[in-house]
Amino acid sequence: MRVRRVAAVVAGMTGIILIGGVFAMSGFSRASAGENLIVDARPVVSGKNIVQFRADFDAVNTAVDDVVQRVFPAFANELGMTDAEFDAKLRSDHPAVARAFVDESAVILGAFEAVVLNLEARQSDFEAADDIPLPGLPITVMPWFAVLLGLVLITLGGWAWRHPGRTPAAAILAVGVAISAFTLVTGLPDKAQKAERVIDSLNITDEIAATTRQQFETGTTGAAEVPAVLAEFADARGETADQFAATVNRDFPDLAKLLENPQIFDRVEGEVEYRGDHVEEFAEVKDAPVEVMAWVFVALGLVIALSAIPMWRRPTAAEPST
């Protein structure tokens, strides 16, 4: 094989590898799964949303503390009960409240605190992943780009094989340089690394999604019974609903804030639903070698460009141009 046709072979083989790789690695399916994960995470992770998520969690956390550390002791005092006697009454009359606020609150709040901390730590990584390949373009264009690039390289390879010379060499060189330059200039290796960090920081399985849902439902079921407990507390104090509302605002302000903003639970549920809705998609992208593929594109571009150099030189008298 003449040296001047090496570029034709490299371009053609690279094109075949690109197209074959897309299908062998389920590129279209993985790109779709990755895009769905990113799009559905935006309401929680992106921009001001993570700030709101932190505020919602803190509101729930302080309200729980208000109930356990202040409401329950004050209610027990009104009833003339010891803490143990009140605990027994609570478990008998309102078992869902006892379970959510006494038995499992530390575990539930600890689990959600870990989620919030991780999302806060990975926000910049998420934003980088959201910009793959470019801001405003979905990840789903990537496999199509690889297939199109593969077809272009196969076409160039065929042309260069039939007509080895400077014109096809220039085209192959330009495509090779463009591949490497585009990958580096757009920061794809860095974005890919950060995307992998986000994925590695998560643990979304059927079991964990079910546990998260169970914890959330335990908390919301207990919270739904709190008004009944407060109504009994108001009766024990001999106060009307309006009078007791003023008492709550004065003595238990953190609880009052949560009672005034029940939509907090709807926003928190969004994170719970996210886990349950994306178990299969997460599994599909978990092991995708995104960063490796970005560097592979850089390397392939350089190989393609370098292979065109022998084809660029003029043929000698002993080496015909065709």
mmCIF file with all atom_site columns, C-alpha atoms in Angstrom, residues 52-190:
data_model
loop_
_atom_site.group_PDB
_atom_site.id
_atom_site.type_symbol
_atom_site.label_atom_id
_atom_site.label_alt_id
_atom_site.label_comp_id
_atom_site.label_asym_id
_atom_site.label_entity_id
_atom_site.label_seq_id
_atom_site.pdbx_PDB_ins_code
_atom_site.Cartn_x
_atom_site.Cartn_y
_atom_site.Cartn_z
_atom_site.occupancy
_atom_site.B_iso_or_equiv
_atom_site.pdbx_formal_charge
_atom_site.auth_seq_id
_atom_site.auth_comp_id
_atom_site.auth_asym_id
_atom_site.auth_atom_id
_atom_site.pdbx_PDB_model_num
ATOM 1   C CA . GLN A 1 52  ? -34.894 26.750 47.339 1.00 0.00 ? 52  GLN A CA 1
ATOM 2   C CA . PHE A 1 53  ? -34.368 23.046 48.002 1.00 0.00 ? 53  PHE A CA 1
ATOM 3   C CA . ARG A 1 54  ? -31.959 23.870 50.837 1.00 0.00 ? 54  ARG A CA 1
ATOM 4   C CA . ALA A 1 55  ? -34.444 26.393 52.268 1.00 0.00 ? 55  ALA A CA 1
ATOM 5   C CA . ASP A 1 56  ? -37.243 23.819 52.084 1.00 0.00 ? 56  ASP A CA 1
ATOM 6   C CA . PHE A 1 57  ? -35.170 21.192 53.847 1.00 0.00 ? 57  PHE A CA 1
ATOM 7   C CA . ASP A 1 58  ? -34.079 23.620 56.572 1.00 0.00 ? 58  ASP A CA 1
ATOM 8   C CA . ALA A 1 59  ? -37.705 24.668 57.102 1.00 0.00 ? 59  ALA A CA 1
ATOM 9   C CA . VAL A 1 60  ? -38.766 21.052 57.583 1.00 0.00 ? 60  VAL A CA 1
ATOM 10  C CA . ASN A 1 61  ? -35.790 20.321 59.821 1.00 0.00 ? 61  ASN A CA 1
ATOM 11  C CA . THR A 1 62  ? -36.409 23.266 62.159 1.00 0.00 ? 62  THR A CA 1
ATOM 12  C CA . ALA A 1 63  ? -40.155 22.591 62.235 1.00 0.00 ? 63  ALA A CA 1
ATOM 13  C CA . VAL A 1 64  ? -39.541 18.998 63.325 1.00 0.00 ? 64  VAL A CA 1
ATOM 14  C CA . ASP A 1 65  ? -37.221 20.267 66.038 1.00 0.00 ? 65  ASP A CA 1
ATOM 15  C CA . ASP A 1 66  ? -39.905 22.752 67.119 1.00 0.00 ? 66  ASP A CA 1
ATOM 16  C CA . VAL A 1 67  ? -42.484 19.990 67.427 1.00 0.00 ? 67  VAL A CA 1
ATOM 17  C CA . VAL A 1 68  ? -40.270 17.536 69.311 1.00 0.00 ? 68  VAL A CA 1
ATOM 18  C CA . GLN A 1 69  ? -38.398 19.955 71.573 1.00 0.00 ? 69  GLN A CA 1
ATOM 19  C CA . ARG A 1 70  ? -41.146 22.500 72.301 1.00 0.00 ? 70  ARG A CA 1
ATOM 20  C CA . VAL A 1 71  ? -44.660 21.462 71.253 1.00 0.00 ? 71  VAL A CA 1
ATOM 21  C CA . PHE A 1 72  ? -44.623 17.998 72.787 1.00 0.00 ? 72  PHE A CA 1
ATOM 22  C CA . PRO A 1 73  ? -43.186 19.100 76.167 1.00 0.00 ? 73  PRO A CA 1
ATOM 23  C CA . ALA A 1 74  ? -45.583 22.068 76.315 1.00 0.00 ? 74  ALA A CA 1
ATOM 24  C CA . PHE A 1 75  ? -48.551 19.827 75.450 1.00 0.00 ? 75  PHE A CA 1
ATOM 25  C CA . ALA A 1 76  ? -47.465 17.264 78.087 1.00 0.00 ? 76  ALA A CA 1
ATOM 26  C CA . ASN A 1 77  ? -47.226 20.049 80.634 1.00 0.00 ? 77  ASN A CA 1
ATOM 27  C CA . GLU A 1 78  ? -50.781 21.222 79.842 1.00 0.00 ? 78  GLU A CA 1
ATOM 28  C CA . LEU A 1 79  ? -52.021 17.669 80.349 1.00 0.00 ? 79  LEU A CA 1
ATOM 29  C CA . GLY A 1 80  ? -50.038 17.245 83.572 1.00 0.00 ? 80  GLY A CA 1
ATOM 30  C CA . MET A 1 81  ? -48.159 14.274 82.147 1.00 0.00 ? 81  MET A CA 1
ATOM 31  C CA . THR A 1 82  ? -44.565 13.168 82.350 1.00 0.00 ? 82  THR A CA 1
ATOM 32  C CA . ASP A 1 83  ? -42.638 12.834 79.113 1.00 0.00 ? 83  ASP A CA 1
ATOM 33  C CA . ALA A 1 84  ? -43.043 9.051  79.253 1.00 0.00 ? 84  ALA A CA 1
ATOM 34  C CA . GLU A 1 85  ? -46.790 9.311  79.797 1.00 0.00 ? 85  GLU A CA 1
ATOM 35  C CA . PHE A 1 86  ? -47.164 11.768 76.936 1.00 0.00 ? 86  PHE A CA 1
ATOM 36  C CA . ASP A 1 87  ? -45.088 9.533  74.657 1.00 0.00 ? 87  ASP A CA 1
ATOM 37  C CA . ALA A 1 88  ? -47.416 6.622  75.408 1.00 0.00 ? 88  ALA A CA 1
ATOM 38  C CA . LYS A 1 89  ? -50.471 8.788  74.705 1.00 0.00 ? 89  LYS A CA 1
ATOM 39  C CA . LEU A 1 90  ? -48.979 10.037 71.437 1.00 0.00 ? 90  LEU A CA 1
ATOM 40  C CA . ARG A 1 91  ? -48.230 6.504  70.270 1.00 0.00 ? 91  ARG A CA 1
ATOM 41  C CA . SER A 1 92  ? -51.751 5.410  71.142 1.00 0.00 ? 92  SER A CA 1
ATOM 42  C CA . ASP A 1 93  ? -53.646 8.357  69.675 1.00 0.00 ? 93  ASP A CA 1
ATOM 43  C CA . HIS A 1 94  ? -51.364 9.420  66.821 1.00 0.00 ? 94  HIS A CA 1
ATOM 44  C CA . PRO A 1 95  ? -48.972 6.595  65.887 1.00 0.00 ? 95  PRO A CA 1
ATOM 45  C CA . ALA A 1 96  ? -48.055 8.192  62.548 1.00 0.00 ? 96  ALA A CA 1
ATOM 46  C CA . VAL A 1 97  ? -46.871 11.338 64.354 1.00 0.00 ? 97  VAL A CA 1
ATOM 47  C CA . ALA A 1 98  ? -44.858 9.307  66.853 1.00 0.00 ? 98  ALA A CA 1
ATOM 48  C CA . ARG A 1 99  ? -43.243 7.318  64.069 1.00 0.00 ? 99  ARG A CA 1
ATOM 49  C CA . ALA A 1 100 ? -42.373 10.332 61.911 1.00 0.00 ? 100 ALA A CA 1
ATOM 50  C CA . PHE A 1 101 ? -41.318 12.802 64.601 1.00 0.00 ? 101 PHE A CA 1
ATOM 51  C CA . VAL A 1 102 ? -39.900 10.559 67.332 1.00 0.00 ? 102 VAL A CA 1
ATOM 52  C CA . ASP A 1 103 ? -38.833 7.197  65.949 1.00 0.00 ? 103 ASP A CA 1
ATOM 53  C CA . GLU A 1 104 ? -37.613 7.909  62.416 1.00 0.00 ? 104 GLU A CA 1
ATOM 54  C CA . SER A 1 105 ? -37.040 11.646 62.147 1.00 0.00 ? 105 SER A CA 1
ATOM 55  C CA . ALA A 1 106 ? -33.266 11.379 62.597 1.00 0.00 ? 106 ALA A CA 1
ATOM 56  C CA . VAL A 1 107 ? -32.950 8.759  59.854 1.00 0.00 ? 107 VAL A CA 1
ATOM 57  C CA . ILE A 1 108 ? -35.314 10.523 57.450 1.00 0.00 ? 108 ILE A CA 1
ATOM 58  C CA . LEU A 1 109 ? -33.809 13.962 57.925 1.00 0.00 ? 109 LEU A CA 1
ATOM 59  C CA . GLY A 1 110 ? -30.285 12.540 57.771 1.00 0.00 ? 110 GLY A CA 1
ATOM 60  C CA . ALA A 1 111 ? -31.013 10.865 54.441 1.00 0.00 ? 111 ALA A CA 1
ATOM 61  C CA . PHE A 1 112 ? -32.451 14.019 52.909 1.00 0.00 ? 112 PHE A CA 1
ATOM 62  C CA . GLU A 1 113 ? -29.650 16.139 54.365 1.00 0.00 ? 113 GLU A CA 1
ATOM 63  C CA . ALA A 1 114 ? -27.157 13.903 52.543 1.00 0.00 ? 114 ALA A CA 1
ATOM 64  C CA . VAL A 1 115 ? -29.076 14.450 49.298 1.00 0.00 ? 115 VAL A CA 1
ATOM 65  C CA . VAL A 1 116 ? -29.084 18.233 49.732 1.00 0.00 ? 116 VAL A CA 1
ATOM 66  C CA . LEU A 1 117 ? -25.387 18.357 50.607 1.00 0.00 ? 117 LEU A CA 1
ATOM 67  C CA . ASN A 1 118 ? -24.473 16.262 47.578 1.00 0.00 ? 118 ASN A CA 1
ATOM 68  C CA . LEU A 1 119 ? -26.554 18.386 45.217 1.00 0.00 ? 119 LEU A CA 1
ATOM 69  C CA . GLU A 1 120 ? -25.011 21.562 46.601 1.00 0.00 ? 120 GLU A CA 1
ATOM 70  C CA . ALA A 1 121 ? -21.511 20.144 46.209 1.00 0.00 ? 121 ALA A CA 1
ATOM 71  C CA . ARG A 1 122 ? -22.187 19.030 42.631 1.00 0.00 ? 122 ARG A CA 1
ATOM 72  C CA . GLN A 1 123 ? -24.102 22.036 41.333 1.00 0.00 ? 123 GLN A CA 1
ATOM 73  C CA . SER A 1 124 ? -21.221 23.367 39.223 1.00 0.00 ? 124 SER A CA 1
ATOM 74  C CA . ASP A 1 125 ? -20.570 19.861 37.920 1.00 0.00 ? 125 ASP A CA 1
ATOM 75  C CA . PHE A 1 126 ? -24.224 19.542 36.987 1.00 0.00 ? 126 PHE A CA 1
ATOM 76  C CA . GLU A 1 127 ? -24.161 22.860 35.132 1.00 0.00 ? 127 GLU A CA 1
ATOM 77  C CA . ALA A 1 128 ? -21.126 21.691 33.157 1.00 0.00 ? 128 ALA A CA 1
ATOM 78  C CA . ALA A 1 129 ? -22.869 18.423 32.284 1.00 0.00 ? 129 ALA A CA 1
ATOM 79  C CA . ASP A 1 130 ? -25.945 20.392 31.263 1.00 0.00 ? 130 ASP A CA 1
ATOM 80  C CA . ASP A 1 131 ? -23.788 22.253 28.706 1.00 0.00 ? 131 ASP A CA 1
ATOM 81  C CA . ILE A 1 132 ? -22.736 19.080 26.836 1.00 0.00 ? 132 ILE A CA 1
ATOM 82  C CA . PRO A 1 133 ? -22.020 19.492 23.971 1.00 0.00 ? 133 PRO A CA 1
ATOM 83  C CA . LEU A 1 134 ? -22.815 23.237 23.923 1.00 0.00 ? 134 LEU A CA 1
ATOM 84  C CA . PRO A 1 135 ? -25.181 25.432 25.946 1.00 0.00 ? 135 PRO A CA 1
ATOM 85  C CA . GLY A 1 136 ? -28.677 25.023 24.562 1.00 0.00 ? 136 GLY A CA 1
ATOM 86  C CA . LEU A 1 137 ? -27.936 21.814 22.666 1.00 0.00 ? 137 LEU A CA 1
ATOM 87  C CA . PRO A 1 138 ? -29.151 18.477 24.075 1.00 0.00 ? 138 PRO A CA 1
ATOM 88  C CA . ILE A 1 139 ? -26.811 15.539 24.593 1.00 0.00 ? 139 ILE A CA 1
ATOM 89  C CA . THR A 1 140 ? -28.909 13.601 22.090 1.00 0.00 ? 140 THR A CA 1
ATOM 90  C CA . VAL A 1 141 ? -27.155 15.403 19.217 1.00 0.00 ? 141 VAL A CA 1
ATOM 91  C CA . MET A 1 142 ? -23.864 13.692 20.111 1.00 0.00 ? 142 MET A CA 1
ATOM 92  C CA . PRO A 1 143 ? -24.509 10.237 18.597 1.00 0.00 ? 143 PRO A CA 1
ATOM 93  C CA . TRP A 1 144 ? -25.973 11.862 15.488 1.00 0.00 ? 144 TRP A CA 1
ATOM 94  C CA . PHE A 1 145 ? -22.846 14.016 15.244 1.00 0.00 ? 145 PHE A CA 1
ATOM 95  C CA . ALA A 1 146 ? -20.649 10.918 15.509 1.00 0.00 ? 146 ALA A CA 1
ATOM 96  C CA . VAL A 1 147 ? -22.621 9.108  12.796 1.00 0.00 ? 147 VAL A CA 1
ATOM 97  C CA . LEU A 1 148 ? -22.528 12.130 10.482 1.00 0.00 ? 148 LEU A CA 1
ATOM 98  C CA . LEU A 1 149 ? -18.812 12.583 11.108 1.00 0.00 ? 149 LEU A CA 1
ATOM 99  C CA . GLY A 1 150 ? -18.281 8.905  10.383 1.00 0.00 ? 150 GLY A CA 1
ATOM 100 C CA . LEU A 1 151 ? -20.059 9.207  7.037  1.00 0.00 ? 151 LEU A CA 1
ATOM 101 C CA . VAL A 1 152 ? -17.986 12.274 6.159  1.00 0.00 ? 152 VAL A CA 1
ATOM 102 C CA . LEU A 1 153 ? -14.765 10.429 6.969  1.00 0.00 ? 153 LEU A CA 1
ATOM 103 C CA . ILE A 1 154 ? -15.777 7.373  4.962  1.00 0.00 ? 154 ILE A CA 1
ATOM 104 C CA . THR A 1 155 ? -16.592 9.616  1.994  1.00 0.00 ? 155 THR A CA 1
ATOM 105 C CA . LEU A 1 156 ? -13.283 11.467 2.319  1.00 0.00 ? 156 LEU A CA 1
ATOM 106 C CA . GLY A 1 157 ? -11.445 8.178  2.624  1.00 0.00 ? 157 GLY A CA 1
ATOM 107 C CA . GLY A 1 158 ? -12.994 6.887  -0.577 1.00 0.00 ? 158 GLY A CA 1
ATOM 108 C CA . TRP A 1 159 ? -12.179 10.097 -2.390 1.00 0.00 ? 159 TRP A CA 1
ATOM 109 C CA . ALA A 1 160 ? -8.583  10.115 -1.145 1.00 0.00 ? 160 ALA A CA 1
ATOM 110 C CA . TRP A 1 161 ? -8.112  6.471  -2.135 1.00 0.00 ? 161 TRP A CA 1
ATOM 111 C CA . ARG A 1 162 ? -9.208  7.109  -5.697 1.00 0.00 ? 162 ARG A CA 1
ATOM 112 C CA . HIS A 1 163 ? -7.464  10.476 -6.077 1.00 0.00 ? 163 HIS A CA 1
ATOM 113 C CA . PRO A 1 164 ? -4.513  10.767 -3.669 1.00 0.00 ? 164 PRO A CA 1
ATOM 114 C CA . GLY A 1 165 ? -3.324  14.351 -3.739 1.00 0.00 ? 165 GLY A CA 1
ATOM 115 C CA . ARG A 1 166 ? -3.243  17.668 -1.958 1.00 0.00 ? 166 ARG A CA 1
ATOM 116 C CA . THR A 1 167 ? -6.939  18.496 -2.228 1.00 0.00 ? 167 THR A CA 1
ATOM 117 C CA . PRO A 1 168 ? -8.267  15.402 -0.407 1.00 0.00 ? 168 PRO A CA 1
ATOM 118 C CA . ALA A 1 169 ? -5.277  15.630 1.934  1.00 0.00 ? 169 ALA A CA 1
ATOM 119 C CA . ALA A 1 170 ? -6.267  19.185 2.850  1.00 0.00 ? 170 ALA A CA 1
ATOM 120 C CA . ALA A 1 171 ? -9.848  18.064 3.469  1.00 0.00 ? 171 ALA A CA 1
ATOM 121 C CA . ILE A 1 172 ? -8.782  15.166 5.699  1.00 0.00 ? 172 ILE A CA 1
ATOM 122 C CA . LEU A 1 173 ? -6.304  17.378 7.546  1.00 0.00 ? 173 LEU A CA 1
ATOM 123 C CA . ALA A 1 174 ? -8.986  20.023 8.108  1.00 0.00 ? 174 ALA A CA 1
ATOM 124 C CA . VAL A 1 175 ? -11.491 17.490 9.430  1.00 0.00 ? 175 VAL A CA 1
ATOM 125 C CA . GLY A 1 176 ? -8.918  15.961 11.777 1.00 0.00 ? 176 GLY A CA 1
ATOM 126 C CA . VAL A 1 177 ? -7.881  19.325 13.174 1.00 0.00 ? 177 VAL A CA 1
ATOM 127 C CA . ALA A 1 178 ? -11.533 20.381 13.480 1.00 0.00 ? 178 ALA A CA 1
ATOM 128 C CA . ILE A 1 179 ? -12.411 17.258 15.493 1.00 0.00 ? 179 ILE A CA 1
ATOM 129 C CA . SER A 1 180 ? -9.608  17.789 18.001 1.00 0.00 ? 180 SER A CA 1
ATOM 130 C CA . ALA A 1 181 ? -10.062 21.554 18.155 1.00 0.00 ? 181 ALA A CA 1
ATOM 131 C CA . PHE A 1 182 ? -13.831 21.396 18.613 1.00 0.00 ? 182 PHE A CA 1
ATOM 132 C CA . THR A 1 183 ? -13.501 18.834 21.391 1.00 0.00 ? 183 THR A CA 1
ATOM 133 C CA . LEU A 1 184 ? -10.905 20.891 23.255 1.00 0.00 ? 184 LEU A CA 1
ATOM 134 C CA . VAL A 1 185 ? -12.305 24.377 22.623 1.00 0.00 ? 185 VAL A CA 1
ATOM 135 C CA . THR A 1 186 ? -15.777 23.392 23.822 1.00 0.00 ? 186 THR A CA 1
ATOM 136 C CA . GLY A 1 187 ? -14.237 21.849 26.940 1.00 0.00 ? 187 GLY A CA 1
ATOM 137 C CA . LEU A 1 188 ? -15.850 18.473 26.352 1.00 0.00 ? 188 LEU A CA 1
ATOM 138 C CA . PRO A 1 189 ? -13.228 16.475 28.309 1.00 0.00 ? 189 PRO A CA 1
ATOM 139 C CA . ASP A 1 190 ? -13.703 18.726 31.345 1.00 0.00 ? 190 ASP A CA 1
#
